[in-house]
Tab-separated table of C-alpha atoms and ligand atoms in Angstrom:
chain	number	residue	atom	x	y	z
A	22	MET	CA	246.487	118.734	94.380
A	23	THR	CA	243.330	120.156	95.943
A	24	LYS	CA	240.872	117.287	96.206
A	25	VAL	CA	241.339	113.902	98.107
A	26	CYS	CA	238.831	110.976	98.992
A	27	ILE	CA	240.518	109.342	102.157
A	28	PHE	CA	238.871	105.424	102.906
A	29	GLY	CA	238.752	104.921	106.530
A	30	LEU	CA	237.992	107.564	109.458
A	31	GLY	CA	239.875	105.445	111.976
A	32	TYR	CA	243.103	106.451	114.321
A	33	ILE	CA	244.782	107.290	110.979
A	34	GLY	CA	242.236	108.278	108.177
A	35	LEU	CA	241.019	110.685	110.880
A	36	PRO	CA	243.673	112.737	111.293
A	37	THR	CA	245.205	112.464	108.207
A	38	ALA	CA	241.999	113.961	106.468
A	39	ALA	CA	241.907	116.651	109.398
A	40	MET	CA	245.141	117.455	108.648
A	41	PHE	CA	244.684	117.894	104.885
A	42	ALA	CA	241.273	119.715	105.511
A	43	ALA	CA	243.281	122.443	108.095
A	44	ASN	CA	245.645	123.122	105.112
A	45	GLY	CA	242.816	123.781	102.547
A	46	VAL	CA	242.601	120.577	100.440
A	47	GLU	CA	238.972	119.424	99.755
A	48	VAL	CA	238.524	116.310	101.866
A	49	ILE	CA	235.803	113.079	101.329
A	50	GLY	CA	236.237	111.264	103.928
A	51	ILE	CA	234.558	107.562	103.406
A	52	ASP	CA	233.875	104.737	106.220
A	53	ILE	CA	231.281	102.115	106.201
A	54	ASN	CA	230.523	102.490	109.282
A	55	ASP	CA	227.215	104.751	109.758
A	56	LYS	CA	227.736	105.164	113.480
A	57	ILE	CA	231.324	107.162	112.711
A	58	ILE	CA	229.732	109.029	110.112
A	59	HIS	CA	227.108	109.932	111.941
A	60	THR	CA	228.820	111.120	114.786
A	61	LEU	CA	231.245	113.112	112.696
A	62	ILE	CA	228.473	114.845	110.856
A	63	ASN	CA	226.912	115.668	114.524
A	64	GLY	CA	229.838	117.561	115.573
A	65	GLY	CA	231.408	114.504	117.745
A	66	ILE	CA	234.063	112.109	117.300
A	67	HIS	CA	234.912	108.450	118.212
A	68	ILE	CA	238.216	108.185	119.214
A	69	GLN	CA	240.003	110.030	122.153
A	70	GLU	CA	243.052	111.551	120.623
A	71	TYR	CA	244.866	114.907	121.821
A	72	GLY	CA	243.834	117.494	120.168
A	73	LEU	CA	241.594	115.691	117.245
A	74	ALA	CA	238.158	116.435	118.292
A	75	ALA	CA	238.651	120.342	117.989
A	76	ILE	CA	240.660	120.126	114.685
A	77	VAL	CA	238.302	117.494	113.259
A	78	LYS	CA	234.765	119.789	114.136
A	79	GLN	CA	236.784	122.769	112.844
A	80	SER	CA	237.494	121.091	109.390
A	81	ILE	CA	234.127	120.044	109.141
A	82	GLU	CA	232.370	123.489	110.250
A	83	SER	CA	234.545	124.682	107.364
A	84	GLY	CA	233.044	122.552	104.850
A	85	PHE	CA	236.867	121.054	103.631
A	86	LEU	CA	235.772	117.801	105.496
A	87	LYS	CA	233.011	115.888	103.851
A	88	PRO	CA	232.180	112.549	105.820
A	89	THR	CA	229.976	110.182	104.007
A	90	PHE	CA	229.910	106.606	102.667
A	91	GLU	CA	230.528	107.206	98.911
A	92	PRO	CA	233.757	108.227	96.801
A	93	GLU	CA	233.599	111.014	94.602
A	94	PRO	CA	236.185	111.926	91.641
A	95	ALA	CA	239.320	113.700	93.376
A	96	ASP	CA	242.888	114.482	92.516
A	97	ALA	CA	244.267	111.673	95.177
A	98	PHE	CA	242.411	108.575	96.826
A	99	ILE	CA	243.985	107.333	100.248
A	100	ILE	CA	243.602	103.598	101.567
A	101	ALA	CA	243.771	103.956	105.600
A	102	VAL	CA	241.472	101.234	106.612
A	103	PRO	CA	242.272	98.373	108.802
A	104	THR	CA	244.220	95.347	107.730
A	105	PRO	CA	243.652	92.934	110.920
A	106	PHE	CA	244.616	89.243	110.945
A	107	TYR	CA	242.476	85.962	110.864
A	108	GLU	CA	242.392	83.651	113.529
A	109	ASP	CA	245.184	81.919	112.108
A	110	LYS	CA	247.127	85.091	111.884
A	111	ARG	CA	247.040	85.488	108.033
A	112	ALA	CA	246.516	89.032	107.165
A	113	ASP	CA	242.925	89.922	106.112
A	114	MET	CA	243.351	92.233	103.284
A	115	ARG	CA	239.369	92.544	102.340
A	116	ALA	CA	238.712	96.197	103.696
A	117	VAL	CA	242.241	97.274	101.225
A	118	ALA	CA	240.454	95.614	98.537
A	119	ALA	CA	237.167	96.852	98.596
A	120	ALA	CA	238.722	100.001	98.986
A	121	ALA	CA	240.411	99.697	95.754
A	122	GLU	CA	237.272	98.455	94.073
A	123	ALA	CA	235.412	101.689	95.404
A	124	ILE	CA	237.839	103.704	93.664
A	125	VAL	CA	237.881	101.659	90.268
A	126	PRO	CA	234.748	103.716	88.915
A	127	HIS	CA	235.912	107.445	89.874
A	128	LEU	CA	239.725	106.805	88.825
A	129	ARG	CA	240.654	109.409	86.495
A	130	LYS	CA	244.076	110.003	84.378
A	131	GLY	CA	246.849	111.813	86.360
A	132	ASN	CA	244.936	110.551	89.931
A	133	LEU	CA	247.118	109.686	92.455
A	134	VAL	CA	246.329	106.717	94.703
A	135	ILE	CA	248.231	105.750	97.913
A	136	LEU	CA	247.804	103.228	100.381
A	137	GLU	CA	248.704	103.681	104.434
A	138	SER	CA	247.240	100.548	105.862
A	139	THR	CA	250.421	98.364	107.095
A	140	SER	CA	250.500	95.518	104.512
A	141	PRO	CA	252.068	92.340	103.721
A	142	PRO	CA	255.096	92.950	101.360
A	143	LEU	CA	254.130	93.468	97.338
A	144	THR	CA	250.610	94.278	98.226
A	145	THR	CA	250.820	97.467	96.196
A	146	ILE	CA	251.927	95.717	93.328
A	147	ASN	CA	250.152	92.402	93.457
A	148	LEU	CA	247.158	93.282	95.056
A	149	LEU	CA	246.175	96.703	94.626
A	150	LYS	CA	247.718	97.225	91.167
A	151	PRO	CA	245.519	94.622	89.519
A	152	ILE	CA	242.279	96.086	91.114
A	153	LEU	CA	243.016	99.432	89.847
A	154	GLU	CA	243.680	98.470	86.563
A	155	LYS	CA	240.090	97.178	86.081
A	156	SER	CA	239.307	100.914	85.301
A	157	GLY	CA	241.442	99.951	82.213
A	158	LEU	CA	244.127	102.834	83.238
A	159	THR	CA	247.485	101.580	83.520
A	160	ALA	CA	249.685	102.256	86.656
A	161	GLY	CA	252.656	104.224	86.101
A	162	LYS	CA	251.645	105.239	82.542
A	163	ASP	CA	248.076	106.733	83.489
A	164	PHE	CA	247.719	107.116	87.329
A	165	HIS	CA	250.572	107.295	90.070
A	166	LEU	CA	250.516	104.652	92.799
A	167	ALA	CA	252.660	104.736	95.964
A	168	TYR	CA	252.409	103.232	99.458
A	169	SER	CA	253.256	105.541	102.153
A	170	PRO	CA	253.228	103.834	106.003
A	171	GLU	CA	251.566	105.967	108.883
A	172	ARG	CA	254.002	106.090	111.795
A	173	VAL	CA	252.592	107.605	114.012
A	174	LEU	CA	252.152	106.505	117.579
A	175	PRO	CA	248.711	106.893	119.424
A	176	GLY	CA	248.839	109.535	121.960
A	177	GLN	CA	250.677	111.490	119.965
A	178	ILE	CA	249.176	111.439	116.116
A	179	LEU	CA	248.465	114.945	115.512
A	180	LYS	CA	252.181	116.148	116.212
A	181	GLU	CA	253.722	113.028	114.855
A	182	LEU	CA	251.962	113.321	111.565
A	183	VAL	CA	253.402	116.417	110.883
A	184	ASN	CA	256.901	116.108	112.246
A	185	ASN	CA	257.936	112.530	111.437
A	186	ALA	CA	259.891	111.585	108.519
A	187	ARG	CA	257.472	110.555	105.978
A	188	VAL	CA	258.333	107.674	103.888
A	189	ILE	CA	256.781	107.352	100.006
A	190	GLY	CA	257.532	104.518	98.290
A	191	GLY	CA	256.272	104.925	94.357
A	192	ILE	CA	255.813	101.837	92.096
A	193	ASP	CA	258.205	104.390	89.854
A	194	ILE	CA	259.842	107.531	90.364
A	195	ALA	CA	256.876	109.984	89.215
A	196	SER	CA	254.573	108.262	91.736
A	197	ALA	CA	256.627	108.940	94.332
A	198	LYS	CA	256.863	111.978	93.566
A	199	ALA	CA	253.511	112.646	93.275
A	200	GLY	CA	253.004	111.248	96.569
A	201	GLN	CA	255.363	114.010	98.186
A	202	ASN	CA	253.650	117.005	96.311
A	203	LEU	CA	250.511	115.621	97.884
A	204	TYR	CA	251.806	115.054	101.670
A	205	ALA	CA	254.154	118.247	101.917
A	206	THR	CA	250.657	119.954	101.883
A	207	PHE	CA	250.878	119.245	105.939
A	208	VAL	CA	254.421	117.516	106.722
A	209	LYS	CA	257.135	119.062	108.006
A	210	GLY	CA	259.489	116.226	108.414
A	211	ASP	CA	261.477	114.812	105.897
A	212	ILE	CA	259.644	113.355	103.294
A	213	VAL	CA	261.705	110.114	101.853
A	214	LEU	CA	261.348	108.895	98.651
A	215	THR	CA	261.628	105.019	97.770
A	216	ASP	CA	259.744	102.081	95.716
A	217	ALA	CA	256.732	100.388	96.933
A	218	THR	CA	257.716	97.387	98.550
A	219	THR	CA	260.791	98.906	100.134
A	220	ALA	CA	258.442	101.343	101.709
A	221	GLU	CA	256.158	98.013	103.244
A	222	MET	CA	258.967	96.357	104.353
A	223	VAL	CA	260.088	99.531	106.039
A	224	LYS	CA	257.226	99.703	108.061
A	225	LEU	CA	256.908	96.080	109.004
A	226	MET	CA	260.718	96.387	109.884
A	227	GLU	CA	260.157	98.970	112.351
A	228	ASN	CA	257.385	97.569	114.386
A	229	THR	CA	258.949	94.103	114.491
A	230	TYR	CA	262.139	95.341	115.587
A	231	ARG	CA	260.048	97.330	118.476
A	232	ASP	CA	258.331	93.753	119.225
A	233	ILE	CA	261.482	91.682	119.319
A	234	ASN	CA	262.826	94.262	121.814
A	235	ILE	CA	260.122	94.078	123.856
A	236	ALA	CA	259.957	90.482	123.706
A	237	VAL	CA	263.485	90.331	125.033
A	238	ALA	CA	262.603	92.504	127.904
A	239	ASN	CA	259.834	90.052	129.052
A	240	GLU	CA	262.226	87.126	128.613
A	241	PHE	CA	264.517	89.405	131.052
A	242	SER	CA	261.927	89.882	133.439
A	243	ARG	CA	261.566	85.894	133.691
A	244	LEU	CA	264.714	85.454	133.794
A	245	ALA	CA	265.266	87.878	136.765
A	246	GLU	CA	262.725	86.594	138.680
A	247	ARG	CA	264.367	83.115	138.412
A	248	PHE	CA	267.654	84.817	139.849
A	249	GLY	CA	266.069	86.524	142.047
A	250	ILE	CA	267.065	90.109	140.889
A	251	ASP	CA	265.090	93.322	140.028
A	252	VAL	CA	264.748	93.653	136.042
A	253	TRP	CA	263.777	97.180	136.348
A	254	GLU	CA	267.111	98.041	138.214
A	255	ALA	CA	268.778	95.764	135.629
A	256	ILE	CA	267.610	97.515	132.120
A	257	ARG	CA	268.481	100.869	133.707
A	258	ILE	CA	271.824	100.163	134.557
A	259	ALA	CA	272.270	98.069	131.351
A	260	ASN	CA	270.397	101.379	129.154
A	261	LEU	CA	273.641	103.433	130.643
A	262	HIS	CA	275.647	101.402	127.754
A	263	PRO	CA	275.644	103.389	124.572
A	264	ARG	CA	274.651	101.054	122.590
A	265	VAL	CA	271.842	99.219	124.455
A	266	LYS	CA	268.363	100.718	124.206
A	267	ILE	CA	266.281	97.624	126.166
A	268	LEU	CA	262.266	98.229	126.454
A	269	ASN	CA	260.131	97.687	129.308
A	270	PRO	CA	258.383	94.133	130.452
A	271	GLY	CA	254.719	94.103	130.773
A	272	PRO	CA	251.419	92.146	130.270
A	273	GLY	CA	252.434	92.020	126.451
A	274	VAL	CA	252.037	93.667	123.388
A	275	GLY	CA	248.952	94.874	122.188
A	276	GLY	CA	247.069	97.354	119.624
A	277	HIS	CA	246.580	96.912	115.964
A	278	CYS	CA	250.038	97.544	114.770
A	279	ILE	CA	252.916	95.720	116.793
A	280	SER	CA	251.248	92.564	117.787
A	281	VAL	CA	249.975	92.109	114.369
A	282	ASP	CA	252.424	93.335	111.715
A	283	PRO	CA	255.094	90.849	112.457
A	284	TRP	CA	252.884	88.157	111.618
A	285	PHE	CA	252.438	89.611	107.972
A	286	LEU	CA	256.173	88.751	107.473
A	287	VAL	CA	255.859	85.412	108.938
A	288	GLU	CA	252.943	84.760	106.859
A	289	ALA	CA	254.832	85.720	103.571
A	290	ALA	CA	258.257	83.811	104.401
A	291	PRO	CA	257.817	81.113	107.553
A	292	ASP	CA	260.878	79.679	106.941
A	293	LEU	CA	263.061	82.732	107.034
A	294	THR	CA	261.208	83.910	110.108
A	295	SER	CA	262.410	82.138	113.386
A	296	LEU	CA	263.204	84.787	115.550
A	297	ILE	CA	260.121	86.820	114.283
A	298	HIS	CA	257.712	83.690	115.352
A	299	SER	CA	259.322	83.299	118.584
A	300	ALA	CA	259.367	87.053	119.891
A	301	ARG	CA	255.571	87.142	118.798
A	302	GLN	CA	255.027	83.692	120.921
A	303	VAL	CA	256.892	85.328	123.804
A	304	ASN	CA	254.866	88.424	124.104
A	305	ASP	CA	251.685	86.622	123.345
A	306	SER	CA	252.176	84.347	127.005
A	307	GLN	CA	252.874	87.285	128.778
A	308	PRO	CA	249.337	87.678	129.836
A	309	ALA	CA	249.876	84.090	131.361
A	310	TYR	CA	252.838	84.939	133.127
A	311	VAL	CA	251.281	87.779	134.900
A	312	VAL	CA	248.319	85.370	135.901
A	313	ARG	CA	250.821	83.354	137.350
A	314	LEU	CA	252.007	85.446	139.291
A	315	VAL	CA	248.730	86.723	140.412
A	316	LEU	CA	247.946	82.989	141.350
A	317	LYS	CA	250.869	82.410	143.327
A	318	ALA	CA	250.143	85.865	145.276
A	319	LEU	CA	246.699	84.671	146.161
A	320	GLY	CA	247.947	81.549	147.254
A	321	GLU	CA	245.182	78.212	147.578
A	322	SER	CA	242.070	79.659	148.097
A	323	LEU	CA	240.807	81.267	144.869
A	324	SER	CA	236.876	81.245	145.628
A	325	ASN	CA	235.286	84.191	147.044
A	326	LYS	CA	238.587	86.193	145.852
A	327	LYS	CA	237.792	89.387	144.199
A	328	ILE	CA	240.706	91.240	141.992
A	329	ALA	CA	240.518	94.791	141.251
A	330	ALA	CA	242.168	95.013	137.354
A	331	LEU	CA	243.066	98.437	136.671
A	332	GLY	CA	243.233	99.324	133.043
A	333	LEU	CA	242.240	97.318	129.497
A	334	THR	CA	243.540	99.308	127.052
A	335	TYR	CA	246.468	98.231	125.189
A	336	LYS	CA	248.973	100.945	126.466
A	337	GLN	CA	248.754	103.726	128.799
A	338	ASP	CA	246.706	107.087	128.135
A	339	VAL	CA	244.898	105.787	125.150
A	340	ASP	CA	241.464	104.512	124.372
A	341	ASP	CA	242.261	101.264	122.208
A	342	LEU	CA	241.293	98.026	123.341
A	343	ARG	CA	242.389	96.159	120.244
A	344	GLU	CA	244.644	93.047	120.642
A	345	SER	CA	244.970	94.187	124.429
A	346	PRO	CA	247.177	91.734	126.575
A	347	ALA	CA	245.524	93.384	129.596
A	348	VAL	CA	241.978	92.427	128.531
A	349	GLU	CA	243.454	89.021	127.847
A	350	THR	CA	245.088	88.996	131.229
A	351	ALA	CA	241.864	89.622	133.058
A	352	ARG	CA	239.857	87.056	130.850
A	353	LEU	CA	242.463	84.354	131.589
A	354	LEU	CA	242.061	85.177	135.244
A	355	ALA	CA	238.692	84.952	135.659
A	356	LYS	CA	238.807	81.490	133.950
A	357	HIS	CA	240.805	80.267	137.459
A	358	GLY	CA	237.387	81.051	139.020
A	359	VAL	CA	238.731	84.355	140.965
A	360	ARG	CA	236.007	86.971	140.393
A	361	VAL	CA	237.459	89.638	138.416
A	362	VAL	CA	236.201	93.509	138.304
A	363	ALA	CA	238.149	95.679	135.506
A	364	PHE	CA	238.094	99.339	135.485
A	365	GLU	CA	239.534	101.202	132.342
A	366	PRO	CA	239.134	104.981	133.023
A	367	TYR	CA	239.051	105.763	129.138
A	368	ARG	CA	236.704	103.603	128.054
A	369	PRO	CA	234.314	103.253	131.303
A	370	ASP	CA	231.460	101.446	129.630
A	371	ALA	CA	232.895	98.799	127.707
A	372	GLN	CA	231.888	95.649	128.313
A	373	PHE	CA	233.837	91.902	127.910
A	374	GLU	CA	232.688	88.661	127.795
A	375	GLY	CA	234.749	86.278	130.979
A	376	PHE	CA	235.139	88.917	133.405
A	377	GLU	CA	233.135	91.898	135.481
A	378	THR	CA	234.047	95.768	134.943
A	379	SER	CA	233.013	98.537	136.765
A	380	GLY	CA	232.390	102.219	135.737
A	381	SER	CA	234.603	103.865	138.441
A	382	LEU	CA	237.705	103.128	140.166
A	383	GLU	CA	236.093	102.927	143.558
A	384	GLY	CA	233.734	99.840	142.527
A	385	ALA	CA	236.622	98.026	141.277
A	386	LEU	CA	238.686	98.536	144.530
A	387	VAL	CA	235.657	97.967	147.464
A	388	ASP	CA	236.055	94.669	148.717
A	389	ALA	CA	239.150	93.429	146.574
A	390	ASP	CA	241.815	91.034	148.024
A	391	LEU	CA	244.451	91.893	145.060
A	392	ILE	CA	244.537	95.012	142.987
A	393	LEU	CA	246.565	94.043	139.745
A	394	ILE	CA	248.040	96.901	137.875
A	395	LEU	CA	247.707	96.261	134.270
A	396	VAL	CA	248.478	99.396	132.375
A	397	GLY	CA	250.284	102.536	133.454
A	398	HIS	CA	247.656	105.395	132.982
A	399	LYS	CA	248.560	108.505	134.747
A	400	GLN	CA	245.438	108.040	136.631
A	401	PHE	CA	246.817	104.972	138.209
A	402	GLN	CA	250.500	106.431	138.659
A	403	GLU	CA	248.575	109.360	141.139
A	404	LEU	CA	247.058	106.640	143.400
A	405	THR	CA	248.291	106.965	147.194
A	406	PRO	CA	248.102	104.128	149.792
A	407	ASP	CA	245.815	106.551	151.906
A	408	TYR	CA	243.697	106.848	149.193
A	409	VAL	CA	243.398	103.145	148.603
A	410	LYS	CA	242.900	102.020	152.208
A	411	GLN	CA	239.984	104.484	152.448
A	412	ILE	CA	238.185	102.312	149.576
A	413	SER	CA	239.665	98.774	150.052
A	414	HIS	CA	240.974	96.149	152.525
A	415	ALA	CA	243.296	94.847	149.730
A	416	ARG	CA	246.772	95.017	151.001
A	417	MET	CA	248.155	93.298	148.274
A	418	ILE	CA	249.262	94.520	144.810
A	419	VAL	CA	250.489	93.209	141.879
A	420	ASP	CA	252.169	95.614	139.803
A	421	SER	CA	252.749	94.392	136.019
A	422	VAL	CA	254.019	97.539	134.600
A	423	ASN	CA	256.297	98.964	137.524
A	424	ILE	CA	254.327	102.259	138.086
A	425	PHE	CA	254.028	101.740	141.913
A	426	PRO	CA	257.008	103.201	144.037
A	427	ILE	CA	257.951	100.094	146.195
A	428	SER	CA	259.246	101.970	149.162
A	429	ILE	CA	256.025	103.885	149.404
A	430	TRP	CA	253.760	101.316	149.351
A	431	GLN	CA	255.319	98.561	151.309
A	432	SER	CA	256.120	101.257	153.977
A	433	ALA	CA	252.343	102.149	153.993
A	434	GLY	CA	251.373	98.184	154.811
A	435	PHE	CA	251.055	96.703	151.085
A	436	ARG	CA	252.656	93.765	149.705
A	437	LEU	CA	253.884	94.691	146.229
A	438	ILE	CA	254.569	92.163	143.596
A	439	ARG	CA	256.562	93.354	140.679
A	440	LEU	CA	256.613	92.015	137.428
A	441	GLY	CA	260.269	90.978	137.256
A	442	VAL	CA	261.295	91.311	140.451
A	443	GLY	CA	262.828	87.893	141.993
A	444	LYS	CA	263.101	89.456	145.619
A	445	SER	CA	259.857	89.922	145.954
B	2	SAJ	N1	255.049	98.109	125.070
B	2	SAJ	C1	255.877	97.378	125.946
B	2	SAJ	N2	257.008	97.849	126.460
B	2	SAJ	C2	257.812	98.439	125.868
B	2	SAJ	C3	256.826	99.345	124.768
B	2	SAJ	C4	255.704	99.020	124.413
B	2	SAJ	O1	255.557	96.292	126.464
B	2	SAJ	O2	258.715	99.399	126.108
B	2	SAJ	C5	253.919	97.545	124.649
B	2	SAJ	C6	252.766	98.620	125.268
B	2	SAJ	O3	252.235	98.602	126.062
B	2	SAJ	C7	251.602	97.952	124.098
B	2	SAJ	C8	252.460	97.578	123.068
B	2	SAJ	O4	253.805	97.334	123.706
B	2	SAJ	O5	250.970	97.378	124.326
B	2	SAJ	C9	252.569	98.397	121.581
B	2	SAJ	O6	253.036	100.015	122.075
B	2	SAJ	P1	253.822	101.112	121.497
B	2	SAJ	O7	253.449	102.211	122.054
B	2	SAJ	O8	255.236	100.465	121.357
B	2	SAJ	O9	253.522	101.372	119.732
B	2	SAJ	P2	251.858	101.452	119.066
B	2	SAJ	O10	251.207	99.835	118.932
B	2	SAJ	O11	251.388	102.099	119.768
B	2	SAJ	O12	252.477	102.218	117.815
B	2	SAJ	C10	253.406	101.849	117.093
B	2	SAJ	C11	254.522	102.353	116.761
B	2	SAJ	N3	256.001	101.956	116.290
B	2	SAJ	C12	257.058	101.892	116.567
B	2	SAJ	O13	257.468	102.446	117.392
B	2	SAJ	C13	258.122	101.065	115.770
B	2	SAJ	C14	254.025	103.419	115.919
B	2	SAJ	O14	254.994	104.617	115.598
B	2	SAJ	C15	253.674	103.318	114.754
B	2	SAJ	O15	252.838	104.110	113.682
B	2	SAJ	C16	252.213	102.337	115.286
B	2	SAJ	O16	252.995	101.182	115.744
B	2	SAJ	C17	251.411	102.016	114.213
B	2	SAJ	O17	250.512	102.198	113.803
B	2	SAJ	O18	252.042	100.681	113.463
């Protein structure tokens, strides 16, 4: 296969496009957002991801990657557009359907169509196939159709795209094999073939499993506070057991994957998903839990108090703000009447409804009464008591991600309150 059309130049589509282009495949990269297309054409990039800017620039300069709005006939079509949810948590599949419709006029015999976007079970067969067959061609007979979930971790996307095992679920064996043939261009990990619905479930199960594991860690943190112990110490010791791997509590679960995907299963089979549903509710209520911790620390009078909220992205050392529990926490806190000034080093210019932001760490810290750590960015891990003392009179810290060593900060005169620590 020498020419591929990729729909969606976001966190997955763009790195995938660049990997194909870097390996000599002609890539037509399609996006509906003209800011993205123009940024790319002009040598820039709209995503911060380690190593990505260089490989994208090189691919565009070499002519192998062409960012544009319109698809062209190609050997393969890959759909990597977002699948968010509506307010009521139902999957919003409009972008997938629109990409499929855009493929129809260009679909030829022998083509391969692959869906990468995380989707509810049966999407490939029940949503994608009928749209593509409007072309007059039959899936499985005239063209190949497969689902191949992206499974890369933001922050390590390029490495994981190449080295992770890649699942390819075909609507038949020939479709799965065509997918294998395509991804073997750059994938060094195992390529595992299965059917389309199994591949859809694999992706949803992976992220749901992680969500539930984080939910139990969050519930453990609440129990630890009630019973006067340090959850971080308890988890460390429990994880010495050879078959236990508890994840970390925190302000909640964000991002466009783990906080979204389990809802696809709840929507598809509400009668079978009470555990999955509860885990989502536990993780979604975690910002309110952190807020309670802060309010308790501040005491009675909240007006005239300023909180420096450090970190707004959905996790450490990425620039992605989607579904971020840190943003939700800052917003909830501000609703209680305290002044919240947040600083996000990866998005210093971002603005939010409901609370203030500062373009610099100093701007957030100055005049603050309490420092709230919401994301464990490396920059915050490196903060020292001496530095903070120079800038701020705040001597109270609420650390929701456990990045500040208690002994160092307490001996420097700070009151450090950590999520999940009853003794504090
Ligand atoms: N989090 C915790 N505690 C933890 C680990 C994570 O509270 O112990 C929080 C993070 O802070 C973040 C959220 O969970 O808010 C999700 O972060 P993550 O690092 O667990 O996962 P994502 O969303 O960045 O990427 C996940 C990955 N899936 C799994 O690890 C099973 C990745 O491999 C997927 O490709 C990606 O979802 C996706 O696109 O679906």
